Amino acid sequence: MHSTFAGQLKNFAYAVDIIDEESYQDIRDLILDYSRRVLDIDFTRQLVLSEVDGEQALMPYGPSIEGKYISISMRNNDGQLKTQAAYSLANDCPLWIISDDPEHLHLSEANAFKDLWKGATDIPTYRYPSGEKRDVPIKTSILIPLRLHGQVTGVLNFETQEHLEITKMAKAELKLIAEAISLMYGNMKNHRQSVNHTAKAIAELNNTLQHPLPKLTKPRLFLASSQRANGDVVEVIKAVLDEHFSDHLTLVYWKDMAQPGNINTQLLEVLGKCRYGICYLSEPIEDSNLYIDNPNVIFEAGMLHGRSEIGHKFPASWVPVREKTSNIPPFDLTSERMVVIERDEAGEIDNVDELKALLIKRFEMLLA
């Protein structure tokens, strides 16, 4: 048996999984072309449910002929249905409207209307959908409710300047078209929602990447010291890290770096990748028991300090260490909680166990 256009259209609607907005518009154009050929239809429009001030309204789907469409409330202030499309949707009934006013066959001029589909009565006055020309002499308006999953979601409207008599074949064909439109419109809306959700999810992923992320590997800690720094302090630091934090931190000590190339460039690159740092600022002044801060270590400490601000893209936390008899620390570092090295008269660390306990506490605070 030969299948009609509407029958094939409905089969297509059931078979297709994804319909984007461009494809949906192409299908609507095919329907318009078909309805013009077989019924001399001048306008085919889909009216979808919307809202105006919290009340149900109808709005034509798609681009308007002149300017933009606006939603038309379904009811006036007295609660009466405003338009024939609103009547069709509210009563969930198809309408085949012609004039019942012998002196005015154009619907826009008629004072009475006749429904050829089911003989509906008390039909509201005819109104053009907002945004369209009002000088088109429409004589027949066909309205079919659109249902999706048991709910009426809009109205499919066919209009022509001809006076069309109703036929069983026309009713069946147009109902099939309405059913297919409902299926494909729901498919298109789901696809659009999926695309929007995907775009939102991608944006959220991108936003996540703009914030500090926890490393899946052990974070690195950079140990900075002067070439002439006292080895006893460096050894205590390394011992504490090895004994208590080897499972949590990877130590990067500049003296252990053996790659060929410019050492200063390598230091800056490695320092930028370290999440934590400890800077032993002091170096001894020759022929004295006094100490002075090394400029290079101060610079490296400044790099870590600059990344300690909340919200920095590549944050860092660090621990400053300096000798008690060092000169006054740089202004920017005075607010940092220093680990101060105290020495006895022989120049040895006054209390190694106390220093280790203090370093353990500071490292635990870094990792907390």
mmCIF file of N, CA and C in Angstrom, residues 187-290:
data_model
loop_
_atom_site.group_PDB
_atom_site.id
_atom_site.type_symbol
_atom_site.label_atom_id
_atom_site.label_comp_id
_atom_site.label_asym_id
_atom_site.label_seq_id
_atom_site.Cartn_x
_atom_site.Cartn_y
_atom_site.Cartn_z
ATOM 1 N N ASN A 187 12.012 15.783 20.228
ATOM 2 C CA ASN A 187 13.367 15.307 19.955
ATOM 3 C C ASN A 187 14.331 16.474 19.847
ATOM 4 N N MET A 188 13.917 17.508 19.094
ATOM 5 C CA MET A 188 14.777 18.677 18.905
ATOM 6 C C MET A 188 15.041 19.401 20.225
ATOM 7 N N LYS A 189 13.995 19.541 21.061
ATOM 8 C CA LYS A 189 14.164 20.203 22.355
ATOM 9 C C LYS A 189 15.107 19.416 23.252
ATOM 10 N N ASN A 190 14.976 18.091 23.246
ATOM 11 C CA ASN A 190 15.876 17.262 24.052
ATOM 12 C C ASN A 190 17.318 17.408 23.572
ATOM 13 N N HIS A 191 17.485 17.436 22.247
ATOM 14 C CA HIS A 191 18.839 17.595 21.689
ATOM 15 C C HIS A 191 19.410 18.958 22.071
ATOM 16 N N ARG A 192 18.586 20.003 21.972
ATOM 17 C CA ARG A 192 19.051 21.346 22.328
ATOM 18 C C ARG A 192 19.438 21.409 23.798
ATOM 19 N N GLN A 193 18.615 20.777 24.636
ATOM 20 C CA GLN A 193 18.925 20.744 26.068
ATOM 21 C C GLN A 193 20.223 19.994 26.325
ATOM 22 N N SER A 194 20.406 18.880 25.608
ATOM 23 C CA SER A 194 21.631 18.104 25.753
ATOM 24 C C SER A 194 22.843 18.915 25.320
ATOM 25 N N VAL A 195 22.712 19.647 24.203
ATOM 26 C CA VAL A 195 23.816 20.494 23.722
ATOM 27 C C VAL A 195 24.130 21.580 24.743
ATOM 28 N N ASN A 196 23.075 22.200 25.300
ATOM 29 C CA ASN A 196 23.284 23.249 26.301
ATOM 30 C C ASN A 196 23.943 22.699 27.553
ATOM 31 N N HIS A 197 23.498 21.514 27.986
ATOM 32 C CA HIS A 197 24.098 20.895 29.174
ATOM 33 C C HIS A 197 25.555 20.534 28.911
ATOM 34 N N THR A 198 25.820 20.052 27.696
ATOM 35 C CA THR A 198 27.210 19.715 27.345
ATOM 36 C C THR A 198 28.082 20.956 27.373
ATOM 37 N N ALA A 199 27.572 22.037 26.773
ATOM 38 C CA ALA A 199 28.339 23.291 26.757
ATOM 39 C C ALA A 199 28.582 23.800 28.182
ATOM 40 N N LYS A 200 27.553 23.676 29.023
ATOM 41 C CA LYS A 200 27.699 24.112 30.414
ATOM 42 C C LYS A 200 28.720 23.255 31.156
ATOM 43 N N ALA A 201 28.673 21.934 30.904
ATOM 44 C CA ALA A 201 29.621 21.030 31.562
ATOM 45 C C ALA A 201 31.056 21.329 31.128
ATOM 46 N N ILE A 202 31.245 21.609 29.834
ATOM 47 C CA ILE A 202 32.578 21.943 29.331
ATOM 48 C C ILE A 202 33.063 23.239 29.967
ATOM 49 N N ALA A 203 32.149 24.219 30.077
ATOM 50 C CA ALA A 203 32.511 25.490 30.708
ATOM 51 C C ALA A 203 32.906 25.286 32.172
ATOM 52 N N GLU A 204 32.187 24.396 32.861
ATOM 53 C CA GLU A 204 32.518 24.115 34.265
ATOM 54 C C GLU A 204 33.862 23.406 34.379
ATOM 55 N N LEU A 205 34.152 22.496 33.436
ATOM 56 C CA LEU A 205 35.460 21.838 33.423
ATOM 57 C C LEU A 205 36.560 22.853 33.197
ATOM 58 N N ASN A 206 36.328 23.755 32.244
ATOM 59 C CA ASN A 206 37.321 24.781 31.954
ATOM 60 C C ASN A 206 37.520 25.694 33.155
ATOM 61 N N ASN A 207 36.412 26.019 33.845
ATOM 62 C CA ASN A 207 36.510 26.854 35.037
ATOM 63 C C ASN A 207 37.312 26.148 36.128
ATOM 64 N N THR A 208 37.134 24.824 36.223
ATOM 65 C CA THR A 208 37.895 24.051 37.203
ATOM 66 C C THR A 208 39.386 24.134 36.929
ATOM 67 N N LEU A 209 39.732 24.114 35.632
ATOM 68 C CA LEU A 209 41.147 24.173 35.264
ATOM 69 C C LEU A 209 41.776 25.527 35.566
ATOM 70 N N GLN A 210 40.931 26.563 35.735
ATOM 71 C CA GLN A 210 41.449 27.886 36.041
ATOM 72 C C GLN A 210 41.785 28.048 37.516
ATOM 73 N N HIS A 211 41.476 27.041 38.309
ATOM 74 C CA HIS A 211 41.738 27.091 39.746
ATOM 75 C C HIS A 211 42.793 26.042 40.107
ATOM 76 N N PRO A 212 43.435 26.234 41.256
ATOM 77 C CA PRO A 212 44.444 25.255 41.683
ATOM 78 C C PRO A 212 43.862 23.857 41.784
ATOM 79 N N LEU A 213 44.591 22.896 41.265
ATOM 80 C CA LEU A 213 44.149 21.510 41.286
ATOM 81 C C LEU A 213 45.103 20.661 42.125
ATOM 82 N N PRO A 214 44.568 19.725 42.879
ATOM 83 C CA PRO A 214 45.455 18.844 43.653
ATOM 84 C C PRO A 214 46.251 17.930 42.728
ATOM 85 N N LYS A 215 47.535 17.804 43.007
ATOM 86 C CA LYS A 215 48.383 16.926 42.212
ATOM 87 C C LYS A 215 48.098 15.472 42.561
ATOM 88 N N LEU A 216 48.114 14.630 41.552
ATOM 89 C CA LEU A 216 47.927 13.210 41.782
ATOM 90 C C LEU A 216 49.238 12.529 42.146
ATOM 91 N N THR A 217 50.343 13.217 41.894
ATOM 92 C CA THR A 217 51.652 12.714 42.304
ATOM 93 C C THR A 217 52.110 13.498 43.530
ATOM 94 N N LYS A 218 53.208 13.058 44.142
ATOM 95 C CA LYS A 218 53.732 13.778 45.310
ATOM 96 C C LYS A 218 54.164 15.179 44.905
ATOM 97 N N PRO A 219 53.715 16.203 45.621
ATOM 98 C CA PRO A 219 54.169 17.555 45.308
ATOM 99 C C PRO A 219 55.662 17.709 45.611
ATOM 100 N N ARG A 220 56.276 18.640 44.906
ATOM 101 C CA ARG A 220 57.711 18.875 45.084
ATOM 102 C C ARG A 220 57.964 20.040 46.021
ATOM 103 N N LEU A 221 59.018 19.893 46.804
ATOM 104 C CA LEU A 221 59.459 20.947 47.712
ATOM 105 C C LEU A 221 60.862 21.382 47.319
ATOM 106 N N PHE A 222 61.027 22.664 47.104
ATOM 107 C CA PHE A 222 62.324 23.211 46.684
ATOM 108 C C PHE A 222 63.106 23.686 47.912
ATOM 109 N N LEU A 223 64.333 23.198 48.041
ATOM 110 C CA LEU A 223 65.221 23.620 49.126
ATOM 111 C C LEU A 223 66.243 24.598 48.561
ATOM 112 N N ALA A 224 66.136 25.850 49.032
ATOM 113 C CA ALA A 224 67.046 26.902 48.560
ATOM 114 C C ALA A 224 68.038 27.247 49.650
ATOM 115 N N SER A 225 69.288 27.384 49.264
ATOM 116 C CA SER A 225 70.325 27.789 50.213
ATOM 117 C C SER A 225 71.476 28.429 49.438
ATOM 118 N N SER A 226 72.303 29.118 50.171
ATOM 119 C CA SER A 226 73.477 29.727 49.558
ATOM 120 C C SER A 226 74.555 28.664 49.296
ATOM 121 N N GLN A 227 75.449 28.968 48.343
ATOM 122 C CA GLN A 227 76.593 28.090 48.092
ATOM 123 C C GLN A 227 77.444 27.976 49.352
ATOM 124 N N ARG A 228 77.454 29.043 50.151
ATOM 125 C CA ARG A 228 78.308 29.094 51.342
ATOM 126 C C ARG A 228 77.516 28.831 52.622
ATOM 127 N N ALA A 229 76.263 28.375 52.492
ATOM 128 C CA ALA A 229 75.433 28.125 53.680
ATOM 129 C C ALA A 229 76.056 27.043 54.553
ATOM 130 N N ASN A 230 75.812 27.144 55.872
ATOM 131 C CA ASN A 230 76.293 26.125 56.795
ATOM 132 C C ASN A 230 75.617 24.788 56.491
ATOM 133 N N GLY A 231 76.430 23.763 56.344
ATOM 134 C CA GLY A 231 75.900 22.453 55.982
ATOM 135 C C GLY A 231 75.088 21.798 57.061
ATOM 136 N N ASP A 232 75.325 22.182 58.316
ATOM 137 C CA ASP A 232 74.600 21.501 59.392
ATOM 138 C C ASP A 232 73.094 21.765 59.327
ATOM 139 N N VAL A 233 72.691 22.981 58.996
ATOM 140 C CA VAL A 233 71.270 23.306 58.897
ATOM 141 C C VAL A 233 70.635 22.568 57.716
ATOM 142 N N VAL A 234 71.330 22.589 56.574
ATOM 143 C CA VAL A 234 70.821 21.905 55.379
ATOM 144 C C VAL A 234 70.636 20.420 55.658
ATOM 145 N N GLU A 235 71.592 19.820 56.377
ATOM 146 C CA GLU A 235 71.508 18.389 56.675
ATOM 147 C C GLU A 235 70.339 18.080 57.599
ATOM 148 N N VAL A 236 70.080 18.955 58.561
ATOM 149 C CA VAL A 236 68.938 18.748 59.457
ATOM 150 C C VAL A 236 67.624 18.812 58.659
ATOM 151 N N ILE A 237 67.525 19.785 57.770
ATOM 152 C CA ILE A 237 66.321 19.920 56.936
ATOM 153 C C ILE A 237 66.119 18.667 56.093
ATOM 154 N N LYS A 238 67.183 18.225 55.450
ATOM 155 C CA LYS A 238 67.081 17.044 54.580
ATOM 156 C C LYS A 238 66.733 15.796 55.397
ATOM 157 N N ALA A 239 67.292 15.682 56.599
ATOM 158 C CA ALA A 239 67.018 14.520 57.444
ATOM 159 C C ALA A 239 65.553 14.485 57.870
ATOM 160 N N VAL A 240 64.999 15.640 58.250
ATOM 161 C CA VAL A 240 63.591 15.715 58.643
ATOM 162 C C VAL A 240 62.679 15.321 57.480
ATOM 163 N N LEU A 241 62.990 15.821 56.308
ATOM 164 C CA LEU A 241 62.176 15.498 55.136
ATOM 165 C C LEU A 241 62.261 14.012 54.797
ATOM 166 N N ASP A 242 63.451 13.451 54.893
ATOM 167 C CA ASP A 242 63.637 12.046 54.544
ATOM 168 C C ASP A 242 62.975 11.128 55.564
ATOM 169 N N GLU A 243 63.075 11.465 56.844
ATOM 170 C CA GLU A 243 62.564 10.585 57.891
ATOM 171 C C GLU A 243 61.051 10.688 58.086
ATOM 172 N N HIS A 244 60.486 11.860 57.829
ATOM 173 C CA HIS A 244 59.080 12.072 58.184
ATOM 174 C C HIS A 244 58.144 12.403 57.010
ATOM 175 N N PHE A 245 58.709 12.829 55.892
ATOM 176 C CA PHE A 245 57.834 13.317 54.816
ATOM 177 C C PHE A 245 58.181 12.746 53.440
ATOM 178 N N SER A 246 58.952 11.691 53.398
ATOM 179 C CA SER A 246 59.344 11.129 52.101
ATOM 180 C C SER A 246 58.143 10.556 51.337
ATOM 181 N N ASP A 247 57.067 10.165 52.067
ATOM 182 C CA ASP A 247 55.869 9.646 51.408
ATOM 183 C C ASP A 247 54.942 10.761 50.921
ATOM 184 N N HIS A 248 55.238 11.983 51.323
ATOM 185 C CA HIS A 248 54.340 13.097 51.013
ATOM 186 C C HIS A 248 54.978 14.145 50.097
ATOM 187 N N LEU A 249 56.305 14.229 50.106
ATOM 188 C CA LEU A 249 56.989 15.279 49.360
ATOM 189 C C LEU A 249 58.175 14.724 48.594
ATOM 190 N N THR A 250 58.453 15.325 47.451
ATOM 191 C CA THR A 250 59.665 15.014 46.693
ATOM 192 C C THR A 250 60.611 16.207 46.830
ATOM 193 N N LEU A 251 61.766 15.963 47.416
ATOM 194 C CA LEU A 251 62.724 17.044 47.652
ATOM 195 C C LEU A 251 63.483 17.389 46.380
ATOM 196 N N VAL A 252 63.548 18.697 46.096
ATOM 197 C CA VAL A 252 64.362 19.203 44.992
ATOM 198 C C VAL A 252 65.381 20.166 45.601
ATOM 199 N N TYR A 253 66.644 19.721 45.656
ATOM 200 C CA TYR A 253 67.712 20.570 46.213
ATOM 201 C C TYR A 253 68.610 21.000 45.060
ATOM 202 N N TRP A 254 68.813 22.295 44.992
ATOM 203 C CA TRP A 254 69.493 22.840 43.810
ATOM 204 C C TRP A 254 70.881 22.250 43.603
ATOM 205 N N LYS A 255 71.559 21.884 44.692
ATOM 206 C CA LYS A 255 72.911 21.336 44.549
ATOM 207 C C LYS A 255 72.897 19.933 43.950
ATOM 208 N N ASP A 256 71.713 19.273 44.001
ATOM 209 C CA ASP A 256 71.618 17.922 43.439
ATOM 210 C C ASP A 256 71.241 17.939 41.958
ATOM 211 N N MET A 257 71.010 19.136 41.409
ATOM 212 C CA MET A 257 70.633 19.244 40.002
ATOM 213 C C MET A 257 71.884 19.121 39.134
ATOM 214 N N ALA A 258 71.889 18.112 38.249
ATOM 215 C CA ALA A 258 73.109 17.840 37.466
ATOM 216 C C ALA A 258 72.877 17.952 35.962
ATOM 217 N N GLN A 259 71.681 18.464 35.544
ATOM 218 C CA GLN A 259 71.423 18.569 34.110
ATOM 219 C C GLN A 259 72.347 19.606 33.478
ATOM 220 N N PRO A 260 72.772 19.355 32.242
ATOM 221 C CA PRO A 260 73.598 20.347 31.544
ATOM 222 C C PRO A 260 72.770 21.579 31.201
ATOM 223 N N GLY A 261 73.407 22.703 31.052
ATOM 224 C CA GLY A 261 72.700 23.929 30.696
ATOM 225 C C GLY A 261 72.882 24.996 31.753
ATOM 226 N N ASN A 262 72.217 26.105 31.563
ATOM 227 C CA ASN A 262 72.322 27.251 32.460
ATOM 228 C C ASN A 262 71.622 26.946 33.778
ATOM 229 N N ILE A 263 72.366 26.968 34.876
ATOM 230 C CA ILE A 263 71.828 26.602 36.180
ATOM 231 C C ILE A 263 70.745 27.576 36.638
ATOM 232 N N ASN A 264 70.929 28.880 36.323
ATOM 233 C CA ASN A 264 69.940 29.877 36.748
ATOM 234 C C ASN A 264 68.602 29.655 36.047
ATOM 235 N N THR A 265 68.670 29.358 34.746
ATOM 236 C CA THR A 265 67.435 29.081 33.994
ATOM 237 C C THR A 265 66.756 27.834 34.540
ATOM 238 N N GLN A 266 67.555 26.811 34.834
ATOM 239 C CA GLN A 266 67.003 25.572 35.376
ATOM 240 C C GLN A 266 66.347 25.812 36.734
ATOM 241 N N LEU A 267 66.991 26.622 37.571
ATOM 242 C CA LEU A 267 66.459 26.908 38.901
ATOM 243 C C LEU A 267 65.090 27.579 38.808
ATOM 244 N N LEU A 268 64.986 28.574 37.924
ATOM 245 C CA LEU A 268 63.722 29.286 37.789
ATOM 246 C C LEU A 268 62.621 28.353 37.283
ATOM 247 N N GLU A 269 62.970 27.485 36.340
ATOM 248 C CA GLU A 269 61.984 26.567 35.779
ATOM 249 C C GLU A 269 61.516 25.564 36.829
ATOM 250 N N VAL A 270 62.461 24.981 37.569
ATOM 251 C CA VAL A 270 62.114 23.986 38.582
ATOM 252 C C VAL A 270 61.347 24.633 39.728
ATOM 253 N N LEU A 271 61.794 25.819 40.138
ATOM 254 C CA LEU A 271 61.130 26.514 41.237
ATOM 255 C C LEU A 271 59.667 26.804 40.900
ATOM 256 N N GLY A 272 59.408 27.139 39.640
ATOM 257 C CA GLY A 272 58.044 27.430 39.219
ATOM 258 C C GLY A 272 57.132 26.224 39.263
ATOM 259 N N LYS A 273 57.704 25.021 39.267
ATOM 260 C CA LYS A 273 56.905 23.791 39.283
ATOM 261 C C LYS A 273 56.757 23.210 40.685
ATOM 262 N N CYS A 274 57.409 23.823 41.673
ATOM 263 C CA CYS A 274 57.362 23.306 43.043
ATOM 264 C C CYS A 274 56.194 23.915 43.812
ATOM 265 N N ARG A 275 55.452 23.064 44.491
ATOM 266 C CA ARG A 275 54.294 23.515 45.271
ATOM 267 C C ARG A 275 54.717 24.069 46.616
ATOM 268 N N TYR A 276 55.841 23.592 47.119
ATOM 269 C CA TYR A 276 56.320 24.034 48.424
ATOM 270 C C TYR A 276 57.791 24.424 48.338
ATOM 271 N N GLY A 277 58.231 25.152 49.356
ATOM 272 C CA GLY A 277 59.630 25.540 49.404
ATOM 273 C C GLY A 277 60.097 25.777 50.828
ATOM 274 N N ILE A 278 61.389 25.631 51.038
ATOM 275 C CA ILE A 278 62.013 26.022 52.302
ATOM 276 C C ILE A 278 63.303 26.733 51.944
ATOM 277 N N CYS A 279 63.473 27.927 52.438
ATOM 278 C CA CYS A 279 64.610 28.771 52.060
ATOM 279 C C CYS A 279 65.471 29.070 53.284
ATOM 280 N N TYR A 280 66.690 28.525 53.266
ATOM 281 C CA TYR A 280 67.677 28.853 54.302
ATOM 282 C C TYR A 280 68.403 30.082 53.799
ATOM 283 N N LEU A 281 67.996 31.243 54.326
ATOM 284 C CA LEU A 281 68.422 32.526 53.779
ATOM 285 C C LEU A 281 69.869 32.888 54.106
ATOM 286 N N SER A 282 70.368 32.401 55.225
ATOM 287 C CA SER A 282 71.619 32.938 55.775
ATOM 288 C C SER A 282 72.871 32.277 55.210
ATOM 289 N N GLU A 283 73.939 33.084 55.160
ATOM 290 C CA GLU A 283 75.275 32.571 54.899
ATOM 291 C C GLU A 283 76.229 33.317 55.823
ATOM 292 N N PRO A 284 77.339 32.667 56.283
ATOM 293 C CA PRO A 284 78.230 33.305 57.272
ATOM 294 C C PRO A 284 79.064 34.444 56.674
ATOM 295 N N ILE A 285 79.284 35.431 57.503
ATOM 296 C CA ILE A 285 80.222 36.506 57.136
ATOM 297 C C ILE A 285 81.618 36.062 57.566
ATOM 298 N N GLU A 286 82.577 36.125 56.658
ATOM 299 C CA GLU A 286 83.927 35.619 56.943
ATOM 300 C C GLU A 286 84.530 36.310 58.170
ATOM 301 N N ASP A 287 85.270 35.490 58.949
ATOM 302 C CA ASP A 287 85.966 35.973 60.148
ATOM 303 C C ASP A 287 84.998 36.628 61.129
ATOM 304 N N SER A 288 83.803 36.033 61.257
ATOM 305 C CA SER A 288 82.796 36.597 62.155
ATOM 306 C C SER A 288 81.831 35.490 62.547
ATOM 307 N N ASN A 289 81.118 35.708 63.644
ATOM 308 C CA ASN A 289 80.059 34.769 64.023
ATOM 309 C C ASN A 289 78.695 35.298 63.598
ATOM 310 N N LEU A 290 78.722 36.271 62.699
ATOM 311 C CA LEU A 290 77.480 36.865 62.190
ATOM 312 C C LEU A 290 77.116 36.281 60.831
#
